PDB file of C-alpha atoms in Angstrom:
ATOM      1  CA  ALA A  35       0.000   0.000   0.000  1.00 80.00           C
ATOM      2  CA  GLN A  36       1.022   3.587  -0.508  1.00 85.00           C
ATOM      3  CA  SER A  37       0.607   6.693   1.614  1.00 91.00           C
ATOM      4  CA  VAL A  38       1.237  10.392   1.060  1.00 95.00           C
ATOM      5  CA  THR A  39       2.027  13.072   3.608  1.00 96.00           C
ATOM      6  CA  GLN A  40       1.708  16.740   2.799  1.00 96.00           C
ATOM      7  CA  LEU A  41       3.509  18.471   5.593  1.00 90.00           C
ATOM      8  CA  ASP A  42       1.793  21.839   5.402  1.00 95.00           C
ATOM      9  CA  SER A  43      -1.970  22.293   5.476  1.00 95.00           C
ATOM     10  CA  GLN A  44      -1.696  25.990   4.572  1.00 97.00           C
ATOM     11  CA  VAL A  45       1.054  28.054   2.977  1.00 97.00           C
ATOM     12  CA  PRO A  46       0.627  31.841   2.873  1.00 97.00           C
ATOM     13  CA  VAL A  47       2.943  33.676   0.503  1.00 97.00           C
ATOM     14  CA  PHE A  48       3.176  37.107  -1.067  1.00 97.00           C
ATOM     15  CA  GLU A  49       2.682  37.615  -4.770  1.00 97.00           C
ATOM     16  CA  GLU A  50       5.892  37.202  -6.861  1.00 97.00           C
ATOM     17  CA  ALA A  51       7.622  35.295  -4.050  1.00 98.00           C
ATOM     18  CA  PRO A  52       8.866  31.725  -4.535  1.00 98.00           C
ATOM     19  CA  VAL A  53       6.996  28.839  -2.966  1.00 98.00           C
ATOM     20  CA  GLU A  54       7.623  25.188  -2.142  1.00 97.00           C
ATOM     21  CA  LEU A  55       4.868  22.749  -1.212  1.00 98.00           C
ATOM     22  CA  ARG A  56       6.208  19.638   0.444  1.00 98.00           C
ATOM     23  CA  CYS A  57       5.186  16.055  -0.212  1.00 97.00           C
ATOM     24  CA  ASN A  58       6.580  12.786   1.142  1.00 97.00           C
ATOM     25  CA  TYR A  59       5.380   9.327   0.221  1.00 95.00           C
ATOM     26  CA  SER A  60       5.690   5.790   1.462  1.00 92.00           C
ATOM     27  CA  SER A  61       5.506   2.696  -0.701  1.00 88.00           C
ATOM     28  CA  SER A  62       6.843  -0.829  -0.857  1.00 83.00           C
ATOM     29  CA  VAL A  63       6.837  -0.799  -4.672  1.00 83.00           C
ATOM     30  CA  SER A  64       7.929   1.587  -7.384  1.00 84.00           C
ATOM     31  CA  VAL A  65       5.647   4.556  -7.756  1.00 87.00           C
ATOM     32  CA  TYR A  66       4.435   7.201 -10.101  1.00 91.00           C
ATOM     33  CA  LEU A  67       3.950  10.642  -8.566  1.00 93.00           C
ATOM     34  CA  PHE A  68       1.549  13.457  -9.350  1.00 95.00           C
ATOM     35  CA  TRP A  69       0.554  16.944  -8.317  1.00 97.00           C
ATOM     36  CA  TYR A  70      -3.007  18.173  -8.830  1.00 97.00           C
ATOM     37  CA  VAL A  71      -4.553  21.594  -8.278  1.00 97.00           C
ATOM     38  CA  GLN A  72      -8.127  22.244  -7.198  1.00 95.00           C
ATOM     39  CA  TYR A  73      -9.703  25.674  -7.572  1.00 93.00           C
ATOM     40  CA  PRO A  74     -12.825  26.455  -5.510  1.00 88.00           C
ATOM     41  CA  ASN A  75     -15.881  24.439  -6.519  1.00 84.00           C
ATOM     42  CA  GLN A  76     -14.014  22.664  -9.291  1.00 88.00           C
ATOM     43  CA  GLY A  77     -12.554  19.256  -9.956  1.00 90.00           C
ATOM     44  CA  LEU A  78      -8.873  18.436  -9.772  1.00 94.00           C
ATOM     45  CA  GLN A  79      -6.552  19.368 -12.626  1.00 94.00           C
ATOM     46  CA  LEU A  80      -3.251  17.623 -13.305  1.00 93.00           C
ATOM     47  CA  LEU A  81      -0.247  19.932 -12.832  1.00 96.00           C
ATOM     48  CA  LEU A  82       2.567  17.499 -13.513  1.00 95.00           C
ATOM     49  CA  LYS A  83       3.645  13.902 -13.146  1.00 93.00           C
ATOM     50  CA  TYR A  84       6.766  11.826 -12.640  1.00 93.00           C
ATOM     51  CA  LEU A  85       6.827   8.409 -14.279  1.00 89.00           C
ATOM     52  CA  SER A  86      10.527   7.809 -14.935  1.00 87.00           C
ATOM     53  CA  GLY A  87      13.637   9.495 -16.296  1.00 88.00           C
ATOM     54  CA  SER A  88      14.695  12.982 -15.265  1.00 89.00           C
ATOM     55  CA  THR A  89      13.919  13.669 -11.644  1.00 90.00           C
ATOM     56  CA  LEU A  90      13.031  17.299 -12.369  1.00 96.00           C
ATOM     57  CA  VAL A  91       9.587  17.522 -13.877  1.00 96.00           C
ATOM     58  CA  LYS A  92       8.050  20.643 -15.362  1.00 96.00           C
ATOM     59  CA  GLY A  93       4.313  21.183 -15.440  1.00 94.00           C
ATOM     60  CA  ILE A  94       1.712  23.731 -16.360  1.00 93.00           C
ATOM     61  CA  ASN A  95       1.480  27.281 -15.009  1.00 92.00           C
ATOM     62  CA  GLY A  96       5.214  27.477 -14.317  1.00 96.00           C
ATOM     63  CA  PHE A  97       5.277  24.762 -11.641  1.00 97.00           C
ATOM     64  CA  GLU A  98       7.971  22.122 -11.318  1.00 97.00           C
ATOM     65  CA  ALA A  99       8.690  19.266  -8.956  1.00 97.00           C
ATOM     66  CA  GLU A 100      11.711  17.177  -8.103  1.00 96.00           C
ATOM     67  CA  PHE A 101      11.592  13.481  -7.339  1.00 95.00           C
ATOM     68  CA  ASN A 102      14.037  12.425  -4.632  1.00 94.00           C
ATOM     69  CA  LYS A 103      14.008   8.670  -4.191  1.00 91.00           C
ATOM     70  CA  SER A 104      16.358   8.568  -1.207  1.00 92.00           C
ATOM     71  CA  GLN A 105      14.215  11.030   0.713  1.00 93.00           C
ATOM     72  CA  THR A 106      10.944   9.686  -0.739  1.00 94.00           C
ATOM     73  CA  SER A 107       9.904  13.221  -1.552  1.00 96.00           C
ATOM     74  CA  PHE A 108       8.271  15.014  -4.455  1.00 97.00           C
ATOM     75  CA  HIS A 109       8.181  18.705  -3.551  1.00 97.00           C
ATOM     76  CA  LEU A 110       6.398  21.221  -5.765  1.00 98.00           C
ATOM     77  CA  ARG A 111       7.998  24.601  -6.513  1.00 98.00           C
ATOM     78  CA  LYS A 112       7.287  27.808  -8.342  1.00 98.00           C
ATOM     79  CA  PRO A 113       9.828  30.645  -8.544  1.00 97.00           C
ATOM     80  CA  SER A 114       7.250  33.438  -8.587  1.00 97.00           C
ATOM     81  CA  VAL A 115       3.583  33.003  -7.652  1.00 97.00           C
ATOM     82  CA  HIS A 116       0.556  34.954  -8.795  1.00 97.00           C
ATOM     83  CA  ILE A 117      -2.734  35.704  -7.110  1.00 96.00           C
ATOM     84  CA  SER A 118      -4.353  33.252  -9.523  1.00 95.00           C
ATOM     85  CA  ASP A 119      -2.282  30.401  -8.029  1.00 97.00           C
ATOM     86  CA  THR A 120      -4.412  30.541  -4.890  1.00 97.00           C
ATOM     87  CA  ALA A 121      -5.893  27.047  -4.682  1.00 97.00           C
ATOM     88  CA  GLU A 122      -5.613  23.666  -2.979  1.00 97.00           C
ATOM     89  CA  TYR A 123      -2.750  21.459  -4.135  1.00 98.00           C
ATOM     90  CA  PHE A 124      -2.748  17.684  -3.805  1.00 97.00           C
ATOM     91  CA  CYS A 125       0.155  15.301  -4.068  1.00 97.00           C
ATOM     92  CA  ALA A 126      -0.731  11.776  -5.183  1.00 95.00           C
ATOM     93  CA  VAL A 127       1.000   8.447  -5.680  1.00 93.00           C
ATOM     94  CA  GLU A 128       0.210   5.417  -7.795  1.00 89.00           C
ATOM     95  CA  GLY A 129       1.934   2.119  -7.124  1.00 84.00           C
ATOM     96  CA  THR A 130       2.993   0.007 -10.075  1.00 76.00           C
ATOM     97  CA  GLY A 131       0.463  -2.713 -10.747  1.00 74.00           C
ATOM     98  CA  ARG A 132      -2.528  -0.869  -9.343  1.00 74.00           C
ATOM     99  CA  ARG A 133      -4.177   1.902 -11.330  1.00 79.00           C
ATOM    100  CA  ALA A 134      -5.533   3.968  -8.465  1.00 87.00           C
ATOM    101  CA  LEU A 135      -4.198   7.162  -6.928  1.00 91.00           C
ATOM    102  CA  THR A 136      -3.703   7.716  -3.220  1.00 92.00           C
ATOM    103  CA  PHE A 137      -3.942  11.402  -2.370  1.00 95.00           C
ATOM    104  CA  GLY A 138      -2.393  13.476   0.358  1.00 96.00           C
ATOM    105  CA  SER A 139      -4.519  15.692   2.568  1.00 95.00           C
ATOM    106  CA  GLY A 140      -3.828  18.789   0.477  1.00 96.00           C
ATOM    107  CA  THR A 141      -2.052  22.121   0.959  1.00 97.00           C
ATOM    108  CA  ARG A 142      -3.937  25.368   0.644  1.00 97.00           C
ATOM    109  CA  LEU A 143      -1.761  27.960  -1.074  1.00 97.00           C
ATOM    110  CA  GLN A 144      -2.849  31.501  -0.244  1.00 97.00           C
ATOM    111  CA  VAL A 145      -1.187  34.160  -2.366  1.00 97.00           C
ATOM    112  CA  GLN A 146      -1.456  37.641  -0.886  1.00 96.00           C
ATOM    113  CA  PRO A 147      -0.946  40.916  -2.759  1.00 94.00           C
TER     114      PRO A 147
ATOM    115  CA  ASP B  14     -13.666  16.979 -25.973  1.00 66.00           C
ATOM    116  CA  ALA B  15     -16.194  17.867 -23.266  1.00 79.00           C
ATOM    117  CA  GLY B  16     -14.173  16.190 -20.538  1.00 92.00           C
ATOM    118  CA  VAL B  17     -15.624  14.001 -17.802  1.00 96.00           C
ATOM    119  CA  ILE B  18     -19.252  14.927 -17.273  1.00 97.00           C
ATOM    120  CA  GLN B  19     -20.982  14.431 -13.953  1.00 97.00           C
ATOM    121  CA  SER B  20     -24.603  14.997 -13.059  1.00 97.00           C
ATOM    122  CA  PRO B  21     -26.179  16.457 -11.114  1.00 97.00           C
ATOM    123  CA  ARG B  22     -23.796  19.185  -9.898  1.00 96.00           C
ATOM    124  CA  HIS B  23     -25.722  19.535  -6.660  1.00 97.00           C
ATOM    125  CA  GLU B  24     -28.093  17.141  -4.925  1.00 97.00           C
ATOM    126  CA  VAL B  25     -30.008  17.734  -1.727  1.00 98.00           C
ATOM    127  CA  THR B  26     -31.983  14.813  -0.415  1.00 97.00           C
ATOM    128  CA  GLU B  27     -33.607  13.616   2.764  1.00 97.00           C
ATOM    129  CA  MET B  28     -32.181  10.873   4.875  1.00 97.00           C
ATOM    130  CA  GLY B  29     -33.417   7.488   3.740  1.00 97.00           C
ATOM    131  CA  GLN B  30     -33.885   8.442   0.113  1.00 97.00           C
ATOM    132  CA  GLU B  31     -32.097   6.818  -2.788  1.00 97.00           C
ATOM    133  CA  VAL B  32     -29.481   8.918  -4.562  1.00 98.00           C
ATOM    134  CA  THR B  33     -27.974   8.224  -7.980  1.00 98.00           C
ATOM    135  CA  LEU B  34     -24.908  10.026  -9.254  1.00 98.00           C
ATOM    136  CA  ARG B  35     -23.965   9.812 -12.900  1.00 98.00           C
ATOM    137  CA  CYS B  36     -20.738  10.009 -14.858  1.00 98.00           C
ATOM    138  CA  LYS B  37     -19.785  10.061 -18.516  1.00 98.00           C
ATOM    139  CA  PRO B  38     -16.056   9.444 -18.993  1.00 97.00           C
ATOM    140  CA  ILE B  39     -13.925  10.760 -21.817  1.00 95.00           C
ATOM    141  CA  SER B  40     -14.384   8.720 -24.970  1.00 94.00           C
ATOM    142  CA  GLY B  41     -11.612   6.178 -25.364  1.00 91.00           C
ATOM    143  CA  HIS B  42     -10.648   6.118 -21.700  1.00 93.00           C
ATOM    144  CA  ASP B  43     -10.747   2.597 -20.326  1.00 92.00           C
ATOM    145  CA  TYR B  44     -10.401   3.364 -16.602  1.00 94.00           C
ATOM    146  CA  LEU B  45     -13.089   5.022 -14.498  1.00 96.00           C
ATOM    147  CA  PHE B  46     -12.739   6.028 -10.856  1.00 96.00           C
ATOM    148  CA  TRP B  47     -15.141   7.241  -8.189  1.00 97.00           C
ATOM    149  CA  TYR B  48     -13.733   9.357  -5.350  1.00 97.00           C
ATOM    150  CA  ARG B  49     -15.343  11.036  -2.370  1.00 97.00           C
ATOM    151  CA  GLN B  50     -14.011  14.260  -0.838  1.00 95.00           C
ATOM    152  CA  THR B  51     -14.775  15.430   2.685  1.00 95.00           C
ATOM    153  CA  MET B  52     -13.057  17.835   5.027  1.00 91.00           C
ATOM    154  CA  MET B  53     -12.418  15.098   7.562  1.00 91.00           C
ATOM    155  CA  ARG B  54     -11.190  12.314   5.308  1.00 91.00           C
ATOM    156  CA  GLY B  55      -9.906  14.133   2.232  1.00 92.00           C
ATOM    157  CA  LEU B  56     -10.048  12.320  -1.110  1.00 94.00           C
ATOM    158  CA  GLU B  57     -10.955   8.656  -0.815  1.00 94.00           C
ATOM    159  CA  LEU B  58     -11.096   6.138  -3.627  1.00 94.00           C
ATOM    160  CA  LEU B  59     -14.421   4.330  -3.581  1.00 96.00           C
ATOM    161  CA  ILE B  60     -14.172   2.048  -6.607  1.00 96.00           C
ATOM    162  CA  TYR B  61     -12.559   1.822 -10.013  1.00 95.00           C
ATOM    163  CA  PHE B  62     -13.357   0.060 -13.253  1.00 96.00           C
ATOM    164  CA  ASN B  63     -11.253  -1.152 -16.152  1.00 94.00           C
ATOM    165  CA  ASN B  64     -13.040  -1.862 -19.409  1.00 94.00           C
ATOM    166  CA  ASN B  65     -16.371  -1.631 -17.545  1.00 96.00           C
ATOM    167  CA  VAL B  66     -15.353  -4.297 -15.007  1.00 96.00           C
ATOM    168  CA  PRO B  67     -15.016  -3.363 -11.303  1.00 96.00           C
ATOM    169  CA  ILE B  68     -11.411  -3.941 -10.284  1.00 94.00           C
ATOM    170  CA  ASP B  69     -11.255  -2.661  -6.716  1.00 92.00           C
ATOM    171  CA  ASP B  70     -14.266  -1.763  -4.593  1.00 93.00           C
ATOM    172  CA  SER B  71     -12.517  -1.978  -1.241  1.00 91.00           C
ATOM    173  CA  GLY B  72     -13.176   1.711  -0.637  1.00 92.00           C
ATOM    174  CA  MET B  73     -16.956   1.422  -0.849  1.00 94.00           C
ATOM    175  CA  PRO B  74     -18.084   2.289   2.682  1.00 87.00           C
ATOM    176  CA  GLU B  75     -20.828  -0.267   3.112  1.00 85.00           C
ATOM    177  CA  ASP B  76     -23.580  -2.141   1.361  1.00 91.00           C
ATOM    178  CA  ARG B  77     -25.614   1.020   0.987  1.00 95.00           C
ATOM    179  CA  PHE B  78     -23.222   2.045  -1.785  1.00 97.00           C
ATOM    180  CA  SER B  79     -23.199   0.417  -5.200  1.00 97.00           C
ATOM    181  CA  ALA B  80     -21.607   1.329  -8.530  1.00 98.00           C
ATOM    182  CA  LYS B  81     -22.187   0.111 -12.033  1.00 97.00           C
ATOM    183  CA  MET B  82     -20.690   0.664 -15.454  1.00 98.00           C
ATOM    184  CA  PRO B  83     -23.062  -0.853 -18.008  1.00 97.00           C
ATOM    185  CA  ASN B  84     -21.045   0.439 -20.965  1.00 95.00           C
ATOM    186  CA  ALA B  85     -17.897   2.387 -21.761  1.00 95.00           C
ATOM    187  CA  SER B  86     -19.658   5.744 -21.742  1.00 95.00           C
ATOM    188  CA  PHE B  87     -21.678   5.665 -18.531  1.00 96.00           C
ATOM    189  CA  SER B  88     -21.342   4.873 -14.847  1.00 98.00           C
ATOM    190  CA  THR B  89     -23.551   5.350 -11.806  1.00 98.00           C
ATOM    191  CA  LEU B  90     -22.916   5.497  -8.089  1.00 98.00           C
ATOM    192  CA  LYS B  91     -25.988   4.760  -6.010  1.00 98.00           C
ATOM    193  CA  ILE B  92     -26.580   5.263  -2.304  1.00 97.00           C
ATOM    194  CA  GLN B  93     -29.615   3.557  -0.805  1.00 97.00           C
ATOM    195  CA  PRO B  94     -30.653   4.536   1.791  1.00 96.00           C
ATOM    196  CA  SER B  95     -28.751   7.797   2.139  1.00 97.00           C
ATOM    197  CA  GLU B  96     -27.556   9.116   5.512  1.00 96.00           C
ATOM    198  CA  PRO B  97     -26.315  12.562   6.622  1.00 97.00           C
ATOM    199  CA  ARG B  98     -22.749  11.230   6.913  1.00 95.00           C
ATOM    200  CA  ASP B  99     -22.793  10.559   3.170  1.00 97.00           C
ATOM    201  CA  SER B 100     -22.741  14.313   2.554  1.00 97.00           C
ATOM    202  CA  ALA B 101     -19.626  15.010   0.494  1.00 97.00           C
ATOM    203  CA  VAL B 102     -18.410  15.928  -2.968  1.00 96.00           C
ATOM    204  CA  TYR B 103     -18.275  12.876  -5.207  1.00 98.00           C
ATOM    205  CA  PHE B 104     -15.846  12.963  -8.111  1.00 97.00           C
ATOM    206  CA  CYS B 105     -15.655  10.778 -11.143  1.00 97.00           C
ATOM    207  CA  ALA B 106     -12.405  10.551 -13.103  1.00 96.00           C
ATOM    208  CA  SER B 107     -11.262   8.662 -16.165  1.00 95.00           C
ATOM    209  CA  SER B 108      -7.940   7.653 -17.614  1.00 92.00           C
ATOM    210  CA  TRP B 109      -6.400   5.929 -20.576  1.00 86.00           C
ATOM    211  CA  ASP B 110      -4.263   2.854 -20.010  1.00 72.00           C
ATOM    212  CA  LYS B 111      -1.164   4.333 -21.638  1.00 62.00           C
ATOM    213  CA  ASN B 112      -1.461   7.770 -20.066  1.00 67.00           C
ATOM    214  CA  TYR B 113      -1.003   7.998 -16.353  1.00 74.00           C
ATOM    215  CA  GLY B 114      -2.912  10.712 -14.612  1.00 79.00           C
ATOM    216  CA  TYR B 115      -6.641  11.195 -14.401  1.00 89.00           C
ATOM    217  CA  THR B 116      -9.076  13.691 -15.842  1.00 92.00           C
ATOM    218  CA  PHE B 117     -11.586  14.641 -13.181  1.00 94.00           C
ATOM    219  CA  GLY B 118     -15.169  15.741 -13.539  1.00 95.00           C
ATOM    220  CA  SER B 119     -16.473  18.818 -11.749  1.00 94.00           C
ATOM    221  CA  GLY B 120     -18.022  16.722  -9.009  1.00 95.00           C
ATOM    222  CA  THR B 121     -21.447  16.274  -7.442  1.00 97.00           C
ATOM    223  CA  ARG B 122     -22.012  17.991  -4.126  1.00 97.00           C
ATOM    224  CA  LEU B 123     -24.353  15.763  -2.135  1.00 98.00           C
ATOM    225  CA  THR B 124     -26.146  17.031   0.945  1.00 98.00           C
ATOM    226  CA  VAL B 125     -28.259  14.593   2.945  1.00 98.00           C
ATOM    227  CA  VAL B 126     -30.515  16.287   5.493  1.00 97.00           C
TER     228      VAL B 126
END
């Protein structure tokens, strides 16, 4: 089985500042890793994913994440945030052999002017 | 492509009534997932299908919940009888075997009073 821990429930940040949202996972098998964003009253939208290869993954809206196998982490970063990035962000893991995502509890990113 | 379509968007029902949630996946996607989102428990996988066949229903809370996928373009999640603790946002998502990462619908917000 897999599990995901998002260490911060809320992250306040000023506009144009950098941000990092932390995610750690646990799994006994190889995994695929994902970040999703959820805007108010909407479904989840895929930001980026790591399947294999380069450990630095670039996604939509200027976000990127780095897979660190030794630390079992997949932190999400953006060098300069905008007000429109205010949303809930979910880290998720899928173990090889089972096509179902396990989600973390989410991190609410609050971008202030 | 219209994306994953869920109906209704909102449902308010009285305790004890039957509730049916509907989902139309993206054409060509062969995986379909039902998730439930609550403040207390976050995003929970209820059940998923592959080629219309239920693969894992271990997340279905109890016998009051049932899900069907009679064909590749339609799935239902039924709760009978409904209880106040079933109040949540229910998401449907679909995926293609060769493309990891889901496309989510906009969700159905269920309120049981």
